[in-house]
C-alpha cells in the first residue's frame, strides 16, 4: 500500500541519516529493513501510478542506509549490490522533492570519491555523472543544485587520473 510505504520509507531514510541507533544496538534490524526495502523496489508495479512516489522514497532510504551505515557487516557484504540497485532505479520520477534531494546528495557523493560508493576503480562514477548531467534543468532542480553538480564535476576533472576520467566519460553513454 503506497500510502503506508511512502511515509515508512521516508522515516527509515531520516532515521538512517540522523539516528545511529535507529536500527538497534549494533544495527541488528538493519538487514531486515534492507530486505523489506529491496523487496518493495522490485515489486512488478513499483514504478506505476501512486506506487512510484512510494518507491522513490524506498530507494532514497536504501541510499541513506548505505551512505550512513557502510561499516555494517551487511553493507560490507552486499554494498555493491545495494548501490547498484540504488543507481539502477534513478532517476526518480514520482516524488520530485525527493528526486531533487537525491540528486544533490549524489553530486556530493560523487565528489567524495568514496570507493564503497563510486565503486572500486570508479566503476559506478560514470553512471553517477550521467545521472547528474541528465538532471540539470529537470523539474524540481534549482540553481543551487546545478552549482553543486558543476562543482562536483569540476572537482572530479581536477582530481582524477586520466584513466578515471576516461571511465566517467565512457559511462556517459550508459
Steps between C-alpha positions, in 0.01 A plus 500: 500500500677819380330726754677302774821413316591860413498644855656184642785518250543871564522427873766234442693746283496768770589245767790364294649846461443638846460227759800267532302252713186509285554141394579373849822472696752373252250537217327165553187623315685649204506180296127450547429860399711463185327175406158666519620806309661293223184291467293818462726635224466180302120476508358463148309831514758694702529775238133534415247755622489567873759226555774707338521775762505237774775309318701820457500535880595133540800550271598816687492301825726232351745774400497657846555165669789419267654843543476519879543136599774386262698333779213263584581137409199477266627798302854368504362185337220637277592866457588470131164339420312759704677796339437348157130456584486861619671644193312267267167638618596864445384744377202534728187609320218485754606716795670810359598630843672173588658485155659842550639399842642179360669676206654758734628220721624306196710801395659511846558124501664510157730777616599306813648218295414241768590169331220322687254723317659591166633149458855382514679639198217757475273236346172677584624855459414516129139409576492759778629779276257399224209523745618836628542643151155376395339659807606856414194697401253229604193595704588560863864588437640829622792726427658378824478143378644595162792670676557194719507278191743735323728512805494121530583443133773766515646334809503163326673648194765658722567201724452180303779344300447473122376140521240606757377779275485256210280270710265789574471618141445140391216475752319794346379269228331281764 
